[in-house]
Coordinates of C-alpha atoms in Angstrom, one line a residue:
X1 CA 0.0 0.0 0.0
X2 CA 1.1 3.6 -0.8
X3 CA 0.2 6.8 0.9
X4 CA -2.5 7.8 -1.2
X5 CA -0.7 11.9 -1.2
X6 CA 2.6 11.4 -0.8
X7 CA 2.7 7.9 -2.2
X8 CA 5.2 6.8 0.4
X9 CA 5.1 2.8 1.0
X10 CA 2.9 1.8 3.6
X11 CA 4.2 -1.1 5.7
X12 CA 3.1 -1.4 9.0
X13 CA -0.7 -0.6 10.6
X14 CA -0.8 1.1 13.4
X15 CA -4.3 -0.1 14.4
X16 CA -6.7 -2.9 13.6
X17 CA -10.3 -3.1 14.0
X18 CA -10.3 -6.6 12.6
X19 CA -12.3 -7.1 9.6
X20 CA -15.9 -5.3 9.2
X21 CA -18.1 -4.9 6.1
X22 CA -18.4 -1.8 4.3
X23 CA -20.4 0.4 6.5
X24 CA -22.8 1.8 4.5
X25 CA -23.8 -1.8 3.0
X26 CA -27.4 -2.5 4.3
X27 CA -28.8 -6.0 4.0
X28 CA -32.7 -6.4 2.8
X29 CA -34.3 -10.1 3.6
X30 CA -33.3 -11.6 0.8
X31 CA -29.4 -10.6 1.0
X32 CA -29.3 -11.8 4.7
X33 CA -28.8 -15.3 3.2
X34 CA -25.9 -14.6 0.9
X35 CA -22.4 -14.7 0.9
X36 CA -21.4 -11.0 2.6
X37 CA -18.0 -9.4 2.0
X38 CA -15.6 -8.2 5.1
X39 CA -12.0 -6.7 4.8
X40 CA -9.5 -5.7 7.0
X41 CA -10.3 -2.2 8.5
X42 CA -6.5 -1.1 9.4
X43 CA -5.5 2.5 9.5
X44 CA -1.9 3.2 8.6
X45 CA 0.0 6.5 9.1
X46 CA 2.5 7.8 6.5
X47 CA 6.1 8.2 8.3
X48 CA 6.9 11.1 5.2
X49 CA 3.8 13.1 5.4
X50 CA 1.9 11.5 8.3
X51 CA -1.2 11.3 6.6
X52 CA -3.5 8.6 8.3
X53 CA -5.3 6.6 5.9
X54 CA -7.3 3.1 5.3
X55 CA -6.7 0.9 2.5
X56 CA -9.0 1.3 -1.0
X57 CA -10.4 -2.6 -1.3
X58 CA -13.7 -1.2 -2.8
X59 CA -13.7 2.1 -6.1
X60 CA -16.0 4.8 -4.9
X61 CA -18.7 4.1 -7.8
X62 CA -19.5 1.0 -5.4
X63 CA -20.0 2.8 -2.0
X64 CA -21.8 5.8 -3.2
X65 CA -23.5 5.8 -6.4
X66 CA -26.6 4.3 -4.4
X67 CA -26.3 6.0 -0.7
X68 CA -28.3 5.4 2.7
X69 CA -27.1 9.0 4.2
X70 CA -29.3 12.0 3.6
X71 CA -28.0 14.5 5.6
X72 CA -31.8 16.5 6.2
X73 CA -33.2 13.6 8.7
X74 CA -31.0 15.4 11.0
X75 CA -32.0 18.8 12.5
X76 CA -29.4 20.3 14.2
X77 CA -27.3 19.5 11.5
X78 CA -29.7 21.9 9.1
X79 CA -29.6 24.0 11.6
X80 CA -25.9 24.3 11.6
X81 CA -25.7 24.4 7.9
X82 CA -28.0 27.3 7.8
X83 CA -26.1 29.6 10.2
X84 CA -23.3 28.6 8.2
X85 CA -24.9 30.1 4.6
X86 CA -26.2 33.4 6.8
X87 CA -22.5 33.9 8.1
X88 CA -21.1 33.2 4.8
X89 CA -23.5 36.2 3.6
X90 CA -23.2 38.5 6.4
X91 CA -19.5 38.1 6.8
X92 CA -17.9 37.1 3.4
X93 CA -19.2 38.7 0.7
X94 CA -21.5 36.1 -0.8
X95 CA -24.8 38.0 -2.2
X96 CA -27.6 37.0 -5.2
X97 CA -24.5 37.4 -8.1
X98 CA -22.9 35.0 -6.4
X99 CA -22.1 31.4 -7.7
X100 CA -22.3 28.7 -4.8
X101 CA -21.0 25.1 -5.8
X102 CA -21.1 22.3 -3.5
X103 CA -18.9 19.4 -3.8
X104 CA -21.1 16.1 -2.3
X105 CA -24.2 18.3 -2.1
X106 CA -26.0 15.4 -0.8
X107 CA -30.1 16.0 -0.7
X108 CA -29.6 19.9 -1.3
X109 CA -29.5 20.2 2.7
X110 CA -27.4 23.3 2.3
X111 CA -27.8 24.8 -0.4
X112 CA -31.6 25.2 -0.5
X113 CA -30.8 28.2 2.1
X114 CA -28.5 30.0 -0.6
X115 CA -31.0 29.3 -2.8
X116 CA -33.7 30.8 -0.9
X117 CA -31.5 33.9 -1.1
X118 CA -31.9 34.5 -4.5
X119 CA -28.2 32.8 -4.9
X120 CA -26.9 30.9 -7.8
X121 CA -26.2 27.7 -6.7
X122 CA -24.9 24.4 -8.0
X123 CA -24.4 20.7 -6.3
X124 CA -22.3 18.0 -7.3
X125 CA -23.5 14.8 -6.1
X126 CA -22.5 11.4 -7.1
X127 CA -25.0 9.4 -5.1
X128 CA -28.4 9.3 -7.9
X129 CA -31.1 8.3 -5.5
X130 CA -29.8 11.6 -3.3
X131 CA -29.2 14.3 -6.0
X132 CA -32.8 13.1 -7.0
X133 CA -33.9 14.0 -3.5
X134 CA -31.9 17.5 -4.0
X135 CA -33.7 18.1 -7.8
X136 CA -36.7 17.4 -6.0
X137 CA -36.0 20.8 -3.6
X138 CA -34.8 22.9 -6.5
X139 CA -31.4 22.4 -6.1
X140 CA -29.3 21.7 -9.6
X141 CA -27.0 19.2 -9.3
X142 CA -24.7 17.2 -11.6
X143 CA -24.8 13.8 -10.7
X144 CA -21.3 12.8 -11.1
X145 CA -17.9 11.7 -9.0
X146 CA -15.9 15.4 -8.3
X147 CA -12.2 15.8 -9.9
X148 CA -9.8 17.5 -12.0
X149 CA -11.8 16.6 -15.3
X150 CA -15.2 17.4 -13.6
X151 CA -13.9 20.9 -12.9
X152 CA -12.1 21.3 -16.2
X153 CA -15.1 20.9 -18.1
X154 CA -17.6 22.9 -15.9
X155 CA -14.5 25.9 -16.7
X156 CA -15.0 25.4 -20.5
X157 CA -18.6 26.4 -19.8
X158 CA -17.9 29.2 -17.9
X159 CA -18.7 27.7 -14.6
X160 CA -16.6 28.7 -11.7
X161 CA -17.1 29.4 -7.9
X162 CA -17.1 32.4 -6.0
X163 CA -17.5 30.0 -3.1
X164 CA -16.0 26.1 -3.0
X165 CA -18.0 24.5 -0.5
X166 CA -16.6 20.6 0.2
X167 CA -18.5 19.6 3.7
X168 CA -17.7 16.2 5.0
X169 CA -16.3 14.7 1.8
X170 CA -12.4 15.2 1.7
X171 CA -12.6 11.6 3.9
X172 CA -14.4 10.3 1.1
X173 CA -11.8 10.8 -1.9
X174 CA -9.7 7.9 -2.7
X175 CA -7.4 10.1 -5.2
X176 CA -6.7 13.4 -3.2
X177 CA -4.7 15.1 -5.1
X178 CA -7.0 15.0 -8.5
X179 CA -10.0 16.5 -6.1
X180 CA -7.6 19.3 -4.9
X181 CA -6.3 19.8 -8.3
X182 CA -10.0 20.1 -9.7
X183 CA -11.0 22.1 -6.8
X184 CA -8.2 24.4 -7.6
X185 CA -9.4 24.8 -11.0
X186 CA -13.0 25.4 -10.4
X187 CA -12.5 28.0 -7.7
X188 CA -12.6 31.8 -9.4
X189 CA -9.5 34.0 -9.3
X190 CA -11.0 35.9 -6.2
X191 CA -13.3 32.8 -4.4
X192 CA -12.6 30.7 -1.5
X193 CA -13.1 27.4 -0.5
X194 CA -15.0 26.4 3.6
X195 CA -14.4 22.4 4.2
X196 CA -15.6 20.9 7.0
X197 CA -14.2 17.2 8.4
X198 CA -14.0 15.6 11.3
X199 CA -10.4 16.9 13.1
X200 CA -8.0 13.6 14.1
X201 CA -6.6 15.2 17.2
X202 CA -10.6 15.2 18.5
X203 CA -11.0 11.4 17.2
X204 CA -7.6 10.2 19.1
X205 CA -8.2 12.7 22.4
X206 CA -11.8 11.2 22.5
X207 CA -11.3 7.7 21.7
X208 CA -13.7 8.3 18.3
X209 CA -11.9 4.9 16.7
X210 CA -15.9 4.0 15.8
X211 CA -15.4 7.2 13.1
X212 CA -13.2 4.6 11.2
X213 CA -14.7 2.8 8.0
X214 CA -13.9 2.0 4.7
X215 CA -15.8 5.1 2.7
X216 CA -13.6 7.0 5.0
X217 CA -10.3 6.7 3.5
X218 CA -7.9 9.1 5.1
X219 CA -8.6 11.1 8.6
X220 CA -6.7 14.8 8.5
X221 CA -4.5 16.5 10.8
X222 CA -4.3 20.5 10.1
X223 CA -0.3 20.2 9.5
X224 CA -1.4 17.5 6.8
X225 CA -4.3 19.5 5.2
X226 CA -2.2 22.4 4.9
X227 CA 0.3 20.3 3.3
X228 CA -1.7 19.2 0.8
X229 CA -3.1 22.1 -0.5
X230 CA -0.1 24.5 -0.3
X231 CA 1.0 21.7 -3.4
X232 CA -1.8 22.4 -5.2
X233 CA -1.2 26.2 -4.9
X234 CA -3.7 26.8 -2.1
X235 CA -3.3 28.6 1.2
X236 CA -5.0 28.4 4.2
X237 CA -6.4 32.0 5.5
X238 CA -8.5 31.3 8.2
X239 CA -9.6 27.9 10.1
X240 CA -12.7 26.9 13.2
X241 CA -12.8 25.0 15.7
X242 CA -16.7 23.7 15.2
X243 CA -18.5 20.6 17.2
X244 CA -19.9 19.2 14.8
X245 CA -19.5 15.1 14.3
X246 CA -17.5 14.9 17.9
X247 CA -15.5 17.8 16.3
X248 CA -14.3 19.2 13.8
X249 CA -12.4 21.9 11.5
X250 CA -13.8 24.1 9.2
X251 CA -10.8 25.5 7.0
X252 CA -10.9 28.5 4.5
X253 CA -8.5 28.3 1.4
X254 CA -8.0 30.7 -1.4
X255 CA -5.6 31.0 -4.3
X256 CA -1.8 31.5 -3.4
X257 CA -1.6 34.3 -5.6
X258 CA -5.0 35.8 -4.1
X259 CA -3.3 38.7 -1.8
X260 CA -6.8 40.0 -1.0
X261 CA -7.5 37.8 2.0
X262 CA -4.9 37.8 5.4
X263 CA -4.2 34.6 7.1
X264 CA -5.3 35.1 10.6
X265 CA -3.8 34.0 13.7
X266 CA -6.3 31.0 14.0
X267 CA -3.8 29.4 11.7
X268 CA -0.6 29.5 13.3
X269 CA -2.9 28.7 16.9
X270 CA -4.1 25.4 15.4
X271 CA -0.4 24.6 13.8
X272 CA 0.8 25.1 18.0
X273 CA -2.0 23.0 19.2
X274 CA -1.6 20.3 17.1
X275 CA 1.9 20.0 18.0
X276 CA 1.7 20.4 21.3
X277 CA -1.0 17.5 21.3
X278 CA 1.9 15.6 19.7
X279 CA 0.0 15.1 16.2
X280 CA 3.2 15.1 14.1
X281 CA 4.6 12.4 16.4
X282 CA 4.0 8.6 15.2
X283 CA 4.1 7.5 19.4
X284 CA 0.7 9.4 19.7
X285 CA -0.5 6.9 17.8
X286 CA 0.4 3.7 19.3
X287 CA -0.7 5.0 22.7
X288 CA -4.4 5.7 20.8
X289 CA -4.2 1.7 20.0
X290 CA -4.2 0.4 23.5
X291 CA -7.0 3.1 24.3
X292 CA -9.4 1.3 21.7
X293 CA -8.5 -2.0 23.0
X294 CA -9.4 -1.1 26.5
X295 CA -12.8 0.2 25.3
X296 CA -13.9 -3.2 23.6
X297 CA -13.2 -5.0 27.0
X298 CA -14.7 -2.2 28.9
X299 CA -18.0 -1.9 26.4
X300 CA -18.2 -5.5 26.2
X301 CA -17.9 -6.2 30.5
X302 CA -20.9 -3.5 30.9
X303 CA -23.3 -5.4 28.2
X304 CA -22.6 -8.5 29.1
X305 CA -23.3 -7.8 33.0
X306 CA -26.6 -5.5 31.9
X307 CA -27.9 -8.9 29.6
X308 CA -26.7 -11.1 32.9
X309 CA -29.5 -8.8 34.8
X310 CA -32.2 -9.5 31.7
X311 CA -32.1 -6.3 30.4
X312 CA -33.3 -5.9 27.1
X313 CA -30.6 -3.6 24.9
X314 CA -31.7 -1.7 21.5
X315 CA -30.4 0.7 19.6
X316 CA -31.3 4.2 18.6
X317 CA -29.7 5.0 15.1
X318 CA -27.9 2.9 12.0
X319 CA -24.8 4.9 11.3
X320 CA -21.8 3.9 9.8
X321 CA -20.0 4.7 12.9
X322 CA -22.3 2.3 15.1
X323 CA -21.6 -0.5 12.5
X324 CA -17.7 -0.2 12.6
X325 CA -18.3 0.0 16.6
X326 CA -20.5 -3.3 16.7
X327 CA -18.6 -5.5 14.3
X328 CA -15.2 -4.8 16.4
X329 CA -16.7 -5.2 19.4
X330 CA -18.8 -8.3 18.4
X331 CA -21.9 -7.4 19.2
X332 CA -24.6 -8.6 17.7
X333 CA -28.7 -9.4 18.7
X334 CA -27.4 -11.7 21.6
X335 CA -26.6 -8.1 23.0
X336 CA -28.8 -5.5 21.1
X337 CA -32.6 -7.0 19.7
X338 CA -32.9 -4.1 17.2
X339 CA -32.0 -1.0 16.4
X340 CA -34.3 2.5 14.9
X341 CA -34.0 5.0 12.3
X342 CA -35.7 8.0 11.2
X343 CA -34.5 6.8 7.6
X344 CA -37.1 5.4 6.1
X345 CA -34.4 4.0 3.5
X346 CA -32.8 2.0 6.4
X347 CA -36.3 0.6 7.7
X348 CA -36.9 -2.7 7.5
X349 CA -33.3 -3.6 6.4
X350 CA -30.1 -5.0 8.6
X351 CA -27.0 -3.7 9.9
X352 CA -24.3 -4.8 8.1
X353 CA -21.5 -7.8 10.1
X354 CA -24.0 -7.9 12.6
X355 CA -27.8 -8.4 11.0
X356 CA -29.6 -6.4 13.7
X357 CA -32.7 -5.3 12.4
X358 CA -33.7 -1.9 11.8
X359 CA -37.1 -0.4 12.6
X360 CA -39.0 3.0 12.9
X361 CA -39.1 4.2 16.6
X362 CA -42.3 3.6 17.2
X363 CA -40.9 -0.2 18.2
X364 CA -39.8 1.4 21.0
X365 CA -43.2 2.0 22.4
X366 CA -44.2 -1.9 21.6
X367 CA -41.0 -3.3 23.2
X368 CA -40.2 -0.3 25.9
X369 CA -36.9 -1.6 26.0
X370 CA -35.0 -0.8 29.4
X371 CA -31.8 1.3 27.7
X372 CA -31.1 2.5 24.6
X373 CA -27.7 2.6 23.4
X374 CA -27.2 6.1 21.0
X375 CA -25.3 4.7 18.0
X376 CA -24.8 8.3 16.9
X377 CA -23.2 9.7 19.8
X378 CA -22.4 13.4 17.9
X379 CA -26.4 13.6 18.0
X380 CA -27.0 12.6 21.5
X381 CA -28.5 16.0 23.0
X382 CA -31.0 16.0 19.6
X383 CA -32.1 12.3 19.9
X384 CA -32.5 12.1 23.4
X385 CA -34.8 15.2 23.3
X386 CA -36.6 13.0 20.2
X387 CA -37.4 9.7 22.5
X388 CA -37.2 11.2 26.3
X389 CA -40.6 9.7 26.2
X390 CA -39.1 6.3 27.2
X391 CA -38.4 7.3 30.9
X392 CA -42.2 6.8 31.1
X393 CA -41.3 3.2 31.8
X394 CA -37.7 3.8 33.0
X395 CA -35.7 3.4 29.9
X396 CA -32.2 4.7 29.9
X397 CA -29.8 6.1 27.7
X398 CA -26.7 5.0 26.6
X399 CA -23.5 5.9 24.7
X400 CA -20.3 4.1 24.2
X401 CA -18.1 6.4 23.1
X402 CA -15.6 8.1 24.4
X403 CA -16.3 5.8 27.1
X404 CA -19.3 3.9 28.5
X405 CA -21.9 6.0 30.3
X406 CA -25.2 5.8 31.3
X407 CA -27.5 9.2 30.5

């Protein structure tokens, strides 16, 4: 394996989580009683550019041209996308001449609030069943896989963005430097570029090893973000601290040669905490593998003690992150009897590894389970508000991560 930037050999993991399914990979009846695929899920680190990264044992066309995640069944997280479009207004210039382009635009989630602004927007989404979803709102979107040719031939035809948005996608891109390289290109001699992804100090300070799946390929530092688009003649001008998906940065970029727009002092902060946190040093990273090791033993003592006591254990949620959690861990419906979803695309299918069965929460009100283990953990304050309803008979909540505790 080569480091997917620098292409440095890669010869020695740094964690396992055993082998797990592809995340994303929902079962309906009639799969459930065919041959299912697993592959290692090992994350490497690059000693030259310290990139940390998964093997590719499946091409993006198979993960995401047919994609379970619409980002709108969540409501904080349009909440957090809208105050994002009204500061990029307020504060940065964006107004109705504007053109908006978002790379994995998803179901239009975000950019139906430029829209409603009178804002020219476009979305690039390579998942049909979801940029359906987003035509559906009014959004445009091309329904295609983002890169260097993408972005050349949307130039030809005069397409170019006054604002790049790429929001929880970067971890998605096999080939980094062709995305960089297109988004380069597309971005207009005096437009910036907001990303959003989840920040790998958080994930190794807060034991978030269930953030760790296939579709995510590589899992970014700031020192390594920075380093990747300084080669593709973008500079970093401004960066945020957000909360969003146990944490996260959101980064602003603009063209090298783009002298209108001062890197603040956020950027050199962020450089300083990073290193003192000891991200540029490959011994932060063992000591992160005999964290997640102690979790499994301590997540697996607490369920087996609670199904000792007959407790009956569900789930709230079927995220990619719970999957990669259960099928390390080994749990399966000897420890959890079903989980829910507001999806109705993930209703009446099964959790990959495992086979749980998913259902709408209303089965909670059939089964009143006695705790519920929150699978999505980022969203615990927003779900628990959802189902509170089951301390009527006592239920409790759980989560598992960063460590096990009972709400």
């Amino acid at each position: 394996m080569h480091c997917r930037f620098c292409k440095t050999n890669l010869e020695k993991e740094f964690l396992s989580l055993g082998i797990s399914p592809l995340a994303n990979s929902y079962l309906d009846n009639k799969a459930l009683g065919n041959k299912e695929l697993f592959y290692p899920l090992e994350l490497y680190v690059c000693p030259n550019c310290l990139l940390v990264q998964v093997d590719e044992f499946e091409i993006p066309e198979n993960i995401f041209s047919d994609y379970a995640y619409f980002s709108s069944y969540s409501s904080s997280w349009l909440e957090h996308v809208e105050k994002y479009a009204n500061k990029m207004m307020k504060e940065y210039g964006i107004k109705d001449k504007s053109n908006v382009i978002e790379i994995a635009s998803n179901d239009g989630y975000l950019l139906q609030y430029f829209k409603k602004q009178n804002v020219s927007v476009l979305g690039i989404e390579p998942a049909e069943n979801v940029a359906l979803v987003a035509e559906k709102k009014g959004v445009p979107t091309i329904c295609k896989f983002f890169g260097k040719s993408l972005a050349e031939e949307l130039v030809q035809k005069d397409v170019r963005a006054d604002l790049l948005i790429g929001n929880n996608v970067l971890a998605h891109v096999p080939n980094l430097n062709d995305f960089i390289s297109g988004m380069k290109i597309l971005l207009n001699y005096d437009g910036f570029i907001t990303m959003e992804f989840p920040h790998l100090l958080r994930l190794i300070k807060e034991n978030q090893f269930d953030t760790i799946y296939h579709e995510h390929f590589s899992y970014f530092s700031f020192i390594v973000v920075n380093k990747i688009l300084k080669k593709h003649g973008l500079e970093i001008f401004e960066v945020e601290e957000i909360p969003t998906h146990g944490g996260s940065l959101r980064i602003y970029a603009k063209h090298i040669e783009d002298n209108t727009r001062l890197v603040k002092s956020s950027v050199e902060d962020l450089f300083t905490k990073e290193k003192d946190f000891g991200i540029d040093k490959i011994k932060t990273y063992d000591k992160f593998t005999e964290k997640v090791k102690q979790s499994k033993r301590n997540i697996l003592k607490f369920l087996i003690d609670l199904k000792n006591k007959d407790k009956m254990i569900v789930g709230y949620g079927a995220p990619a992150k719970g999957n990669t959690l259960l099928n390390y861990c080994g749990v399966g419906i000897d420890f959890l009897d079903y989980t829910v979803d507001k999806n109705p695309y993930k209703q009446g299918k099964y959790l990959p590894g495992t086979h749980i069965p998913i259902f709408s929460p209303k089965k909670f009100k059939e089964t009143k389970p006695d705790y519920v283990i929150i699978l999505p953990w980022n969203l615990k304050e927003e779900i628990i508000q959802q189902i509170n309803y089951i301390k009527e008979w006592n239920g409790k909540f759980i989560v598992l991560i960063p460590e096990v505790e009972v709400l």
